[in-house]
Amino acid sequence: MRSIPYGRQSISEEDVQAVVEVLRSDFLTQGPAVPAFERAIGDRCGGVHAVAANSATSALHLACLALGVGPGDLVWTVPTTFVASANCARYCGADVDFVDVDPRTYDLSVPSLALKLEQARARGRLPKVVVPVHLAGQPCELAPIRELSLRYGFKVLEDASHAIGATYRGEPVGSCRWSDVTVFSFHPVKIVTTGEGGVATTRDPDLARRMARLRSHGITREAAELTHPGEGPWYYEQLDLGFNYRMTDLQAALGRSQLSRLDAFVARRAGLARSYDAALAGLPLTTPWQHPDGRSAWHLYVVRLHDASRRRGLFEALRADGIGVNLHYLPVHRQPYWERLGFAAGDFPEAERYAAEAISLPMYPALSDDDQAYVVERLRAHLGAGVGR
Ligand SMILES: *Cc1c(COP(=O)(O)O)cnc(C)c1O
C-alpha cells in the first residue's frame, strides 16, 4: 500500500555534503556557518537583519522579548495556528487574546482586528504586539494591518513559519516592510529545513542585536554594549536573562544549502496546488482561495468540506488508503491550557467552522504526479460513494 505523508523534507546530495563539511571542520556550533546562513536569509528578504535560533518557537520568544513584551502586556494572534504563535507571549508573562480569521483566506481578519482594536481602546487596554500568521504560506493583508498598527501603536510580529518564499505586493515575506519582526520555521515539514531551527528577520538593528544577545544567555562582548570598562580580551558581560537558543553550524549549513533551492521548492508546490485546483473542481468542497495581493509559498493545501459531518469518515477513509491527511489547526483557544485561561467554544466562530471542515492534503516538492493523482482519485471515489454520510 502507498504511504504518502502530508508533508516531508527534500534532501539532496549537496545538502548532505554541506553538513559533512561542517562535521569535518573546526566548529560544530558558533562557527562561520550560522552568520553565513543569516546573511543568505537577510539577502533573500531584501537586505534585512537575520537572527538564527534553534526553532521558530525560540525565535518567536526572542522577538517578543526584544519587542519588550512582559507581564501586564497584551499580545493578540489568531486561533487558527500552531500553539507556538500564542505561547511565545505567555513565556514573557503577557496575556493573550485572539482575533478571528477571514472566511476566505483563513488568515487574520482585518475587519475583525479593526473592530476589536476600537473596543480595546474604549476599554483602555490595547495590545502591545499583534502576531499575524501566514497560514498555509498565504501572506496576510500586511499593509492594512500596518496601518492599524500605526494608528493604535502596536508592533507587528509576523509568524511566517509557513511562508518563506512567499511574496506580498511583490516583496518577499520577511522583508518587514509592513512589520517589525518576521519569524520563519525550518522544521522538516516546512518549506526549507534545518532539522530544527528558525530565523527572525528585522530592519531594526537594535532589535536584531537584542535578539542575538538573548539567544546566547544575554551575554555580550561588544565594547559599545559593556556596562563596565572591558578588562581584557577575556572579558564579557551578561546584560539580560537570556537563553541558549543557538542554532548549530550543522543546521545552518543544511539551511543554506536548502535555501539555494527555495524557488524550485515553491514552484513545485505551486504547480501541485494548480493541479489540485483543477482536479478537485466540482466536488463538494472549497479549494484554497488566494488573495490577489499575495503569492503563497504553499506550505499546505487545505480543502474545506461543504458538509462538515462527512469530515471524520472521509479523513479515516483517506488514512486507511495510506494518505497522511491532517488538520491545521485545531483552534488554539480550544486547547485545555487555553480553556483554563478562560477561552471557550463559540469565542471565535470562523476559526471553529474552519476547523470542523478542513483537511490538509499531501503537499511537498517530492510528491509525485502519480501519488497526487492517487490522492485525487481516492478523494473523488470516497466523496462519490457517500463516505462519511
Ligand atoms: C511550525 C510552526 C511554528 C513552530 O516552529 P518550530 O520551528 O517547530 O518551533 C510556529 N508557528 C507556526 C504557524 C508553525 O507552523
PDB file of C-alpha atoms in Angstrom, residues 66-345:
ATOM      1  CA  ALA A  66      13.100  42.153  22.121  1.00  0.00           C
ATOM      2  CA  LEU A  67       9.813  43.970  21.442  1.00  0.00           C
ATOM      3  CA  GLY A  68       9.505  44.496  25.185  1.00  0.00           C
ATOM      4  CA  VAL A  69       6.637  42.105  25.910  1.00  0.00           C
ATOM      5  CA  GLY A  70       6.344  41.412  29.632  1.00  0.00           C
ATOM      6  CA  PRO A  71       3.880  40.815  32.476  1.00  0.00           C
ATOM      7  CA  GLY A  72       0.798  43.013  32.177  1.00  0.00           C
ATOM      8  CA  ASP A  73       1.158  43.357  28.413  1.00  0.00           C
ATOM      9  CA  LEU A  74      -1.340  42.062  25.905  1.00  0.00           C
ATOM     10  CA  VAL A  75      -0.498  40.148  22.712  1.00  0.00           C
ATOM     11  CA  TRP A  76      -3.029  39.155  20.059  1.00  0.00           C
ATOM     12  CA  THR A  77      -2.799  36.394  17.483  1.00  0.00           C
ATOM     13  CA  VAL A  78      -5.222  34.152  15.593  1.00  0.00           C
ATOM     14  CA  PRO A  79      -6.781  30.904  16.838  1.00  0.00           C
ATOM     15  CA  THR A  80      -6.094  29.136  13.512  1.00  0.00           C
ATOM     16  CA  THR A  81      -2.397  28.483  14.049  1.00  0.00           C
ATOM     17  CA  PHE A  82       0.109  26.253  15.770  1.00  0.00           C
ATOM     18  CA  VAL A  83       0.135  26.853  19.535  1.00  0.00           C
ATOM     19  CA  ALA A  84       3.634  28.408  19.400  1.00  0.00           C
ATOM     20  CA  SER A  85       2.232  31.651  17.881  1.00  0.00           C
ATOM     21  CA  ALA A  86       0.425  32.268  21.167  1.00  0.00           C
ATOM     22  CA  ASN A  87       2.777  30.566  23.632  1.00  0.00           C
ATOM     23  CA  CYS A  88       5.630  32.986  22.843  1.00  0.00           C
ATOM     24  CA  ALA A  89       3.757  35.784  24.627  1.00  0.00           C
ATOM     25  CA  ARG A  90       2.895  33.576  27.611  1.00  0.00           C
ATOM     26  CA  TYR A  91       6.630  32.776  28.066  1.00  0.00           C
ATOM     27  CA  CYS A  92       7.069  36.524  28.669  1.00  0.00           C
ATOM     28  CA  GLY A  93       4.255  36.603  31.218  1.00  0.00           C
ATOM     29  CA  ALA A  94       1.902  38.523  28.918  1.00  0.00           C
ATOM     30  CA  ASP A  95      -1.831  37.973  28.433  1.00  0.00           C
ATOM     31  CA  VAL A  96      -3.021  36.660  25.083  1.00  0.00           C
ATOM     32  CA  ASP A  97      -6.234  37.220  23.173  1.00  0.00           C
ATOM     33  CA  PHE A  98      -7.266  36.147  19.692  1.00  0.00           C
ATOM     34  CA  VAL A  99      -8.637  37.801  16.565  1.00  0.00           C
ATOM     35  CA  ASP A 100     -10.894  35.637  14.407  1.00  0.00           C
ATOM     36  CA  VAL A 101      -9.858  34.620  10.900  1.00  0.00           C
ATOM     37  CA  ASP A 102     -11.056  35.653   7.466  1.00  0.00           C
ATOM     38  CA  PRO A 103     -13.619  33.250   5.957  1.00  0.00           C
ATOM     39  CA  ARG A 104     -11.809  33.144   2.596  1.00  0.00           C
ATOM     40  CA  THR A 105      -8.061  33.228   3.383  1.00  0.00           C
ATOM     41  CA  TYR A 106      -8.224  31.746   6.931  1.00  0.00           C
ATOM     42  CA  ASP A 107      -5.619  34.387   7.852  1.00  0.00           C
ATOM     43  CA  LEU A 108      -6.193  37.161  10.393  1.00  0.00           C
ATOM     44  CA  SER A 109      -9.403  39.043   9.531  1.00  0.00           C
ATOM     45  CA  VAL A 110      -8.610  42.736   9.104  1.00  0.00           C
ATOM     46  CA  PRO A 111     -12.223  43.877   9.796  1.00  0.00           C
ATOM     47  CA  SER A 112     -12.266  41.769  12.995  1.00  0.00           C
ATOM     48  CA  LEU A 113      -8.928  43.285  14.037  1.00  0.00           C
ATOM     49  CA  ALA A 114     -10.171  46.838  13.375  1.00  0.00           C
ATOM     50  CA  LEU A 115     -13.347  46.250  15.396  1.00  0.00           C
ATOM     51  CA  LYS A 116     -11.518  44.598  18.287  1.00  0.00           C
ATOM     52  CA  LEU A 117      -8.995  47.461  18.413  1.00  0.00           C
ATOM     53  CA  GLU A 118     -11.815  50.006  18.610  1.00  0.00           C
ATOM     54  CA  GLN A 119     -13.377  48.099  21.502  1.00  0.00           C
ATOM     55  CA  ALA A 120      -9.987  47.659  23.187  1.00  0.00           C
ATOM     56  CA  ARG A 121      -9.288  51.381  23.022  1.00  0.00           C
ATOM     57  CA  ALA A 122     -12.686  52.118  24.571  1.00  0.00           C
ATOM     58  CA  ARG A 123     -11.828  49.734  27.424  1.00  0.00           C
ATOM     59  CA  GLY A 124      -8.327  51.214  27.734  1.00  0.00           C
ATOM     60  CA  ARG A 125      -6.286  48.092  27.030  1.00  0.00           C
ATOM     61  CA  LEU A 126      -4.668  47.849  23.619  1.00  0.00           C
ATOM     62  CA  PRO A 127      -2.304  45.055  22.526  1.00  0.00           C
ATOM     63  CA  LYS A 128       1.443  45.707  22.554  1.00  0.00           C
ATOM     64  CA  VAL A 129       2.097  43.194  19.762  1.00  0.00           C
ATOM     65  CA  VAL A 130      -0.117  41.517  17.138  1.00  0.00           C
ATOM     66  CA  VAL A 131       1.086  38.235  15.590  1.00  0.00           C
ATOM     67  CA  PRO A 132      -0.467  37.621  12.160  1.00  0.00           C
ATOM     68  CA  VAL A 133       0.163  34.109  10.815  1.00  0.00           C
ATOM     69  CA  HIS A 134       0.609  33.418   7.086  1.00  0.00           C
ATOM     70  CA  LEU A 135      -1.459  30.228   7.191  1.00  0.00           C
ATOM     71  CA  ALA A 136      -0.508  27.579   4.630  1.00  0.00           C
ATOM     72  CA  GLY A 137       2.014  30.068   3.206  1.00  0.00           C
ATOM     73  CA  GLN A 138      -0.553  32.638   2.073  1.00  0.00           C
ATOM     74  CA  PRO A 139       0.529  36.134   3.183  1.00  0.00           C
ATOM     75  CA  CYS A 140      -1.779  38.075   5.484  1.00  0.00           C
ATOM     76  CA  GLU A 141      -3.021  41.517   4.423  1.00  0.00           C
ATOM     77  CA  LEU A 142       0.084  43.201   5.799  1.00  0.00           C
ATOM     78  CA  ALA A 143      -0.493  46.746   4.507  1.00  0.00           C
ATOM     79  CA  PRO A 144      -3.847  47.322   6.252  1.00  0.00           C
ATOM     80  CA  ILE A 145      -2.500  45.584   9.380  1.00  0.00           C
ATOM     81  CA  ARG A 146       0.442  48.043   9.329  1.00  0.00           C
ATOM     82  CA  GLU A 147      -1.969  50.986   9.008  1.00  0.00           C
ATOM     83  CA  LEU A 148      -3.807  49.787  12.104  1.00  0.00           C
ATOM     84  CA  SER A 149      -0.518  49.252  13.943  1.00  0.00           C
ATOM     85  CA  LEU A 150       0.478  52.868  13.298  1.00  0.00           C
ATOM     86  CA  ARG A 151      -2.959  54.155  14.313  1.00  0.00           C
ATOM     87  CA  TYR A 152      -3.175  52.112  17.536  1.00  0.00           C
ATOM     88  CA  GLY A 153       0.526  51.890  18.422  1.00  0.00           C
ATOM     89  CA  PHE A 154       1.154  48.141  18.442  1.00  0.00           C
ATOM     90  CA  LYS A 155       4.082  46.200  16.955  1.00  0.00           C
ATOM     91  CA  VAL A 156       3.633  43.561  14.249  1.00  0.00           C
ATOM     92  CA  LEU A 157       5.380  40.190  14.584  1.00  0.00           C
ATOM     93  CA  GLU A 158       4.755  38.024  11.504  1.00  0.00           C
ATOM     94  CA  ASP A 159       4.649  34.294  12.154  1.00  0.00           C
ATOM     95  CA  ALA A 160       5.874  33.270   8.698  1.00  0.00           C
ATOM     96  CA  SER A 161       6.661  29.684   9.718  1.00  0.00           C
ATOM     97  CA  HIS A 162       4.789  28.536   6.587  1.00  0.00           C
ATOM     98  CA  ALA A 163       5.805  31.321   4.272  1.00  0.00           C
ATOM     99  CA  ILE A 164       9.478  31.570   3.342  1.00  0.00           C
ATOM    100  CA  GLY A 165       9.455  32.141  -0.425  1.00  0.00           C
ATOM    101  CA  ALA A 166       6.034  33.809  -0.414  1.00  0.00           C
ATOM    102  CA  THR A 167       5.601  37.406  -1.575  1.00  0.00           C
ATOM    103  CA  TYR A 168       3.170  40.182  -0.679  1.00  0.00           C
ATOM    104  CA  ARG A 169       2.673  43.076  -3.121  1.00  0.00           C
ATOM    105  CA  GLY A 170       5.850  41.934  -4.860  1.00  0.00           C
ATOM    106  CA  GLU A 171       8.036  41.974  -1.715  1.00  0.00           C
ATOM    107  CA  PRO A 172       9.409  38.823  -0.107  1.00  0.00           C
ATOM    108  CA  VAL A 173       7.780  37.822   3.160  1.00  0.00           C
ATOM    109  CA  GLY A 174      10.490  38.551   5.729  1.00  0.00           C
ATOM    110  CA  SER A 175      11.304  41.977   4.263  1.00  0.00           C
ATOM    111  CA  CYS A 176       9.484  43.519   7.273  1.00  0.00           C
ATOM    112  CA  ARG A 177       8.258  46.334   5.012  1.00  0.00           C
ATOM    113  CA  TRP A 178       4.960  46.274   6.958  1.00  0.00           C
ATOM    114  CA  SER A 179       6.116  44.743  10.250  1.00  0.00           C
ATOM    115  CA  ASP A 180       8.744  44.864  12.989  1.00  0.00           C
ATOM    116  CA  VAL A 181       9.920  41.251  13.039  1.00  0.00           C
ATOM    117  CA  THR A 182       9.225  38.168  10.883  1.00  0.00           C
ATOM    118  CA  VAL A 183       9.874  34.594  12.010  1.00  0.00           C
ATOM    119  CA  PHE A 184      10.471  31.552   9.764  1.00  0.00           C
ATOM    120  CA  SER A 185      10.466  27.887  10.824  1.00  0.00           C
ATOM    121  CA  PHE A 186      12.797  25.253   9.403  1.00  0.00           C
ATOM    122  CA  HIS A 187      11.122  22.177  10.850  1.00  0.00           C
ATOM    123  CA  PRO A 188      11.276  19.329   8.261  1.00  0.00           C
ATOM    124  CA  VAL A 189       7.645  19.705   7.137  1.00  0.00           C
ATOM    125  CA  LYS A 190       8.132  23.421   6.380  1.00  0.00           C
ATOM    126  CA  ILE A 191       9.348  24.867   3.049  1.00  0.00           C
ATOM    127  CA  VAL A 192      13.089  24.762   3.853  1.00  0.00           C
ATOM    128  CA  THR A 193      14.591  22.710   6.685  1.00  0.00           C
ATOM    129  CA  THR A 194      17.486  22.732   9.134  1.00  0.00           C
ATOM    130  CA  GLY A 195      16.152  19.706  11.071  1.00  0.00           C
ATOM    131  CA  GLU A 196      15.032  22.045  13.848  1.00  0.00           C
ATOM    132  CA  GLY A 197      15.514  25.766  13.512  1.00  0.00           C
ATOM    133  CA  GLY A 198      14.093  29.206  12.964  1.00  0.00           C
ATOM    134  CA  VAL A 199      15.135  32.699  11.939  1.00  0.00           C
ATOM    135  CA  ALA A 200      13.872  36.131  12.927  1.00  0.00           C
ATOM    136  CA  THR A 201      14.297  38.967  10.421  1.00  0.00           C
ATOM    137  CA  THR A 202      14.033  42.691  11.110  1.00  0.00           C
ATOM    138  CA  ARG A 203      15.017  46.049   9.620  1.00  0.00           C
ATOM    139  CA  ASP A 204      15.825  47.414  13.069  1.00  0.00           C
ATOM    140  CA  PRO A 205      19.488  46.868  14.063  1.00  0.00           C
ATOM    141  CA  ASP A 206      18.682  47.325  17.779  1.00  0.00           C
ATOM    142  CA  LEU A 207      16.028  44.619  17.683  1.00  0.00           C
ATOM    143  CA  ALA A 208      18.464  42.321  15.850  1.00  0.00           C
ATOM    144  CA  ARG A 209      21.168  42.948  18.458  1.00  0.00           C
ATOM    145  CA  ARG A 210      18.777  42.336  21.350  1.00  0.00           C
ATOM    146  CA  MET A 211      17.535  39.066  19.823  1.00  0.00           C
ATOM    147  CA  ALA A 212      21.095  37.883  19.125  1.00  0.00           C
ATOM    148  CA  ARG A 213      22.134  38.644  22.706  1.00  0.00           C
ATOM    149  CA  LEU A 214      19.112  36.964  24.276  1.00  0.00           C
ATOM    150  CA  ARG A 215      19.735  33.892  22.088  1.00  0.00           C
ATOM    151  CA  SER A 216      23.046  33.399  23.873  1.00  0.00           C
ATOM    152  CA  HIS A 217      22.442  33.919  27.620  1.00  0.00           C
ATOM    153  CA  GLY A 218      22.135  37.704  27.374  1.00  0.00           C
ATOM    154  CA  ILE A 219      25.924  37.848  27.041  1.00  0.00           C
ATOM    155  CA  THR A 220      27.844  40.439  25.032  1.00  0.00           C
ATOM    156  CA  ARG A 221      31.488  41.048  24.149  1.00  0.00           C
ATOM    157  CA  GLU A 222      30.749  44.198  22.115  1.00  0.00           C
ATOM    158  CA  ALA A 223      32.712  47.127  23.538  1.00  0.00           C
ATOM    159  CA  ALA A 224      29.840  49.540  22.854  1.00  0.00           C
ATOM    160  CA  GLU A 225      27.411  47.452  24.935  1.00  0.00           C
ATOM    161  CA  LEU A 226      29.557  46.929  28.060  1.00  0.00           C
ATOM    162  CA  THR A 227      28.418  48.396  31.366  1.00  0.00           C
ATOM    163  CA  HIS A 228      31.879  48.327  32.993  1.00  0.00           C
ATOM    164  CA  PRO A 229      35.169  49.065  31.246  1.00  0.00           C
ATOM    165  CA  GLY A 230      36.476  45.992  29.419  1.00  0.00           C
ATOM    166  CA  GLU A 231      39.275  44.352  31.427  1.00  0.00           C
ATOM    167  CA  GLY A 232      40.887  42.494  28.540  1.00  0.00           C
ATOM    168  CA  PRO A 233      40.299  40.068  25.727  1.00  0.00           C
ATOM    169  CA  TRP A 234      38.681  37.544  28.146  1.00  0.00           C
ATOM    170  CA  TYR A 235      36.020  39.972  29.267  1.00  0.00           C
ATOM    171  CA  TYR A 236      32.279  39.572  28.651  1.00  0.00           C
ATOM    172  CA  GLU A 237      29.139  40.718  30.398  1.00  0.00           C
ATOM    173  CA  GLN A 238      25.703  39.235  30.934  1.00  0.00           C
ATOM    174  CA  LEU A 239      23.338  42.146  30.417  1.00  0.00           C
ATOM    175  CA  ASP A 240      19.964  40.357  30.445  1.00  0.00           C
ATOM    176  CA  LEU A 241      18.496  36.993  31.410  1.00  0.00           C
ATOM    177  CA  GLY A 242      18.947  35.202  28.082  1.00  0.00           C
ATOM    178  CA  PHE A 243      18.809  31.598  26.923  1.00  0.00           C
ATOM    179  CA  ASN A 244      20.747  29.079  24.911  1.00  0.00           C
ATOM    180  CA  TYR A 245      18.606  29.233  21.774  1.00  0.00           C
ATOM    181  CA  ARG A 246      21.533  28.922  19.363  1.00  0.00           C
ATOM    182  CA  MET A 247      21.365  27.150  16.003  1.00  0.00           C
ATOM    183  CA  THR A 248      24.296  24.804  15.309  1.00  0.00           C
ATOM    184  CA  ASP A 249      26.601  25.137  12.314  1.00  0.00           C
ATOM    185  CA  LEU A 250      25.405  21.721  11.104  1.00  0.00           C
ATOM    186  CA  GLN A 251      21.858  23.066  10.910  1.00  0.00           C
ATOM    187  CA  ALA A 252      22.878  26.368   9.337  1.00  0.00           C
ATOM    188  CA  ALA A 253      24.901  24.621   6.615  1.00  0.00           C
ATOM    189  CA  LEU A 254      21.901  22.455   5.782  1.00  0.00           C
ATOM    190  CA  GLY A 255      19.661  25.521   5.734  1.00  0.00           C
ATOM    191  CA  ARG A 256      21.944  27.479   3.432  1.00  0.00           C
ATOM    192  CA  SER A 257      22.169  24.571   1.013  1.00  0.00           C
ATOM    193  CA  GLN A 258      18.370  24.160   1.105  1.00  0.00           C
ATOM    194  CA  LEU A 259      17.813  27.876   0.605  1.00  0.00           C
ATOM    195  CA  SER A 260      19.537  27.706  -2.798  1.00  0.00           C
ATOM    196  CA  ARG A 261      16.571  25.552  -3.957  1.00  0.00           C
ATOM    197  CA  LEU A 262      13.838  27.688  -2.378  1.00  0.00           C
ATOM    198  CA  ASP A 263      12.464  28.966  -5.699  1.00  0.00           C
ATOM    199  CA  ALA A 264      12.307  25.445  -7.105  1.00  0.00           C
ATOM    200  CA  PHE A 265      10.558  24.177  -3.956  1.00  0.00           C
ATOM    201  CA  VAL A 266       7.922  26.905  -4.101  1.00  0.00           C
ATOM    202  CA  ALA A 267       7.426  26.497  -7.863  1.00  0.00           C
ATOM    203  CA  ARG A 268       6.802  22.755  -7.465  1.00  0.00           C
ATOM    204  CA  ARG A 269       4.374  23.385  -4.596  1.00  0.00           C
ATOM    205  CA  ALA A 270       2.506  25.983  -6.665  1.00  0.00           C
ATOM    206  CA  GLY A 271       2.320  23.525  -9.561  1.00  0.00           C
ATOM    207  CA  LEU A 272       0.857  20.853  -7.277  1.00  0.00           C
ATOM    208  CA  ALA A 273      -1.670  23.407  -5.988  1.00  0.00           C
ATOM    209  CA  ARG A 274      -2.785  24.228  -9.556  1.00  0.00           C
ATOM    210  CA  SER A 275      -3.185  20.509 -10.283  1.00  0.00           C
ATOM    211  CA  TYR A 276      -5.280  20.012  -7.145  1.00  0.00           C
ATOM    212  CA  ASP A 277      -7.399  23.078  -8.018  1.00  0.00           C
ATOM    213  CA  ALA A 278      -8.193  21.664 -11.462  1.00  0.00           C
ATOM    214  CA  ALA A 279      -8.663  18.056 -10.362  1.00  0.00           C
ATOM    215  CA  LEU A 280     -10.950  18.856  -7.426  1.00  0.00           C
ATOM    216  CA  ALA A 281     -13.269  21.250  -9.273  1.00  0.00           C
ATOM    217  CA  GLY A 282     -16.910  20.276  -8.991  1.00  0.00           C
ATOM    218  CA  LEU A 283     -16.525  18.297  -5.753  1.00  0.00           C
ATOM    219  CA  PRO A 284     -18.497  19.327  -2.630  1.00  0.00           C
ATOM    220  CA  LEU A 285     -15.512  21.107  -1.130  1.00  0.00           C
ATOM    221  CA  THR A 286     -13.823  24.529  -1.264  1.00  0.00           C
ATOM    222  CA  THR A 287     -10.289  24.757  -2.652  1.00  0.00           C
ATOM    223  CA  PRO A 288      -7.913  27.437  -1.257  1.00  0.00           C
ATOM    224  CA  TRP A 289      -8.899  30.965  -2.310  1.00  0.00           C
ATOM    225  CA  GLN A 290      -5.931  33.249  -2.943  1.00  0.00           C
ATOM    226  CA  HIS A 291      -5.875  36.974  -2.176  1.00  0.00           C
ATOM    227  CA  PRO A 292      -4.628  38.860  -5.258  1.00  0.00           C
ATOM    228  CA  ASP A 293      -2.003  40.802  -3.210  1.00  0.00           C
ATOM    229  CA  GLY A 294      -0.100  37.663  -2.226  1.00  0.00           C
ATOM    230  CA  ARG A 295       1.795  34.752  -3.760  1.00  0.00           C
ATOM    231  CA  SER A 296       1.673  31.784  -1.423  1.00  0.00           C
ATOM    232  CA  ALA A 297       4.620  29.541  -0.586  1.00  0.00           C
ATOM    233  CA  TRP A 298       2.063  26.672  -0.486  1.00  0.00           C
ATOM    234  CA  HIS A 299       3.220  25.040   2.735  1.00  0.00           C
ATOM    235  CA  LEU A 300      -0.230  23.415   2.954  1.00  0.00           C
ATOM    236  CA  TYR A 301      -3.085  22.646   0.592  1.00  0.00           C
ATOM    237  CA  VAL A 302      -6.260  22.810   2.686  1.00  0.00           C
ATOM    238  CA  VAL A 303      -9.719  21.918   1.372  1.00  0.00           C
ATOM    239  CA  ARG A 304     -12.958  22.583   3.280  1.00  0.00           C
ATOM    240  CA  LEU A 305     -15.806  20.108   3.006  1.00  0.00           C
ATOM    241  CA  HIS A 306     -19.211  21.673   2.370  1.00  0.00           C
ATOM    242  CA  ASP A 307     -20.689  19.063   4.730  1.00  0.00           C
ATOM    243  CA  ALA A 308     -18.636  19.047   7.951  1.00  0.00           C
ATOM    244  CA  SER A 309     -20.425  15.906   9.151  1.00  0.00           C
ATOM    245  CA  ARG A 310     -18.596  13.907   6.475  1.00  0.00           C
ATOM    246  CA  ARG A 311     -15.129  15.026   7.564  1.00  0.00           C
ATOM    247  CA  ARG A 312     -14.400  12.246  10.028  1.00  0.00           C
ATOM    248  CA  GLY A 313     -15.467   9.436   7.679  1.00  0.00           C
ATOM    249  CA  LEU A 314     -13.537  10.889   4.781  1.00  0.00           C
ATOM    250  CA  PHE A 315     -10.455  11.534   6.930  1.00  0.00           C
ATOM    251  CA  GLU A 316     -10.435   7.946   8.202  1.00  0.00           C
ATOM    252  CA  ALA A 317     -11.011   6.506   4.719  1.00  0.00           C
ATOM    253  CA  LEU A 318      -8.088   8.501   3.286  1.00  0.00           C
ATOM    254  CA  ARG A 319      -5.826   7.478   6.160  1.00  0.00           C
ATOM    255  CA  ALA A 320      -6.821   3.844   5.502  1.00  0.00           C
ATOM    256  CA  ASP A 321      -5.690   4.409   1.896  1.00  0.00           C
ATOM    257  CA  GLY A 322      -2.219   5.375   3.165  1.00  0.00           C
ATOM    258  CA  ILE A 323      -2.756   9.101   2.631  1.00  0.00           C
ATOM    259  CA  GLY A 324      -1.492  11.194   5.548  1.00  0.00           C
ATOM    260  CA  VAL A 325      -4.227  13.805   5.634  1.00  0.00           C
ATOM    261  CA  ASN A 326      -4.110  16.156   8.603  1.00  0.00           C
ATOM    262  CA  LEU A 327      -5.831  19.125  10.268  1.00  0.00           C
ATOM    263  CA  HIS A 328      -4.084  22.511  10.523  1.00  0.00           C
ATOM    264  CA  TYR A 329      -5.274  23.577  13.032  1.00  0.00           C
ATOM    265  CA  LEU A 330      -7.495  22.854  15.966  1.00  0.00           C
ATOM    266  CA  PRO A 331      -8.195  26.386  17.237  1.00  0.00           C
ATOM    267  CA  VAL A 332      -5.640  27.321  19.893  1.00  0.00           C
ATOM    268  CA  HIS A 333      -8.341  28.708  22.216  1.00  0.00           C
ATOM    269  CA  ARG A 334      -9.971  25.237  22.402  1.00  0.00           C
ATOM    270  CA  GLN A 335      -6.819  23.630  23.820  1.00  0.00           C
ATOM    271  CA  PRO A 336      -7.228  22.721  27.521  1.00  0.00           C
ATOM    272  CA  TYR A 337      -4.354  25.022  28.568  1.00  0.00           C
ATOM    273  CA  TRP A 338      -6.103  27.965  26.911  1.00  0.00           C
ATOM    274  CA  GLU A 339      -9.567  26.951  28.155  1.00  0.00           C
ATOM    275  CA  ARG A 340      -8.149  27.125  31.676  1.00  0.00           C
ATOM    276  CA  LEU A 341      -7.259  30.749  30.897  1.00  0.00           C
ATOM    277  CA  GLY A 342     -10.940  31.428  30.194  1.00  0.00           C
ATOM    278  CA  PHE A 343     -11.489  30.743  26.483  1.00  0.00           C
ATOM    279  CA  ALA A 344     -14.420  28.594  25.368  1.00  0.00           C
ATOM    280  CA  ALA A 345     -16.225  27.133  22.366  1.00  0.00           C
TER     281      ALA A 345
END
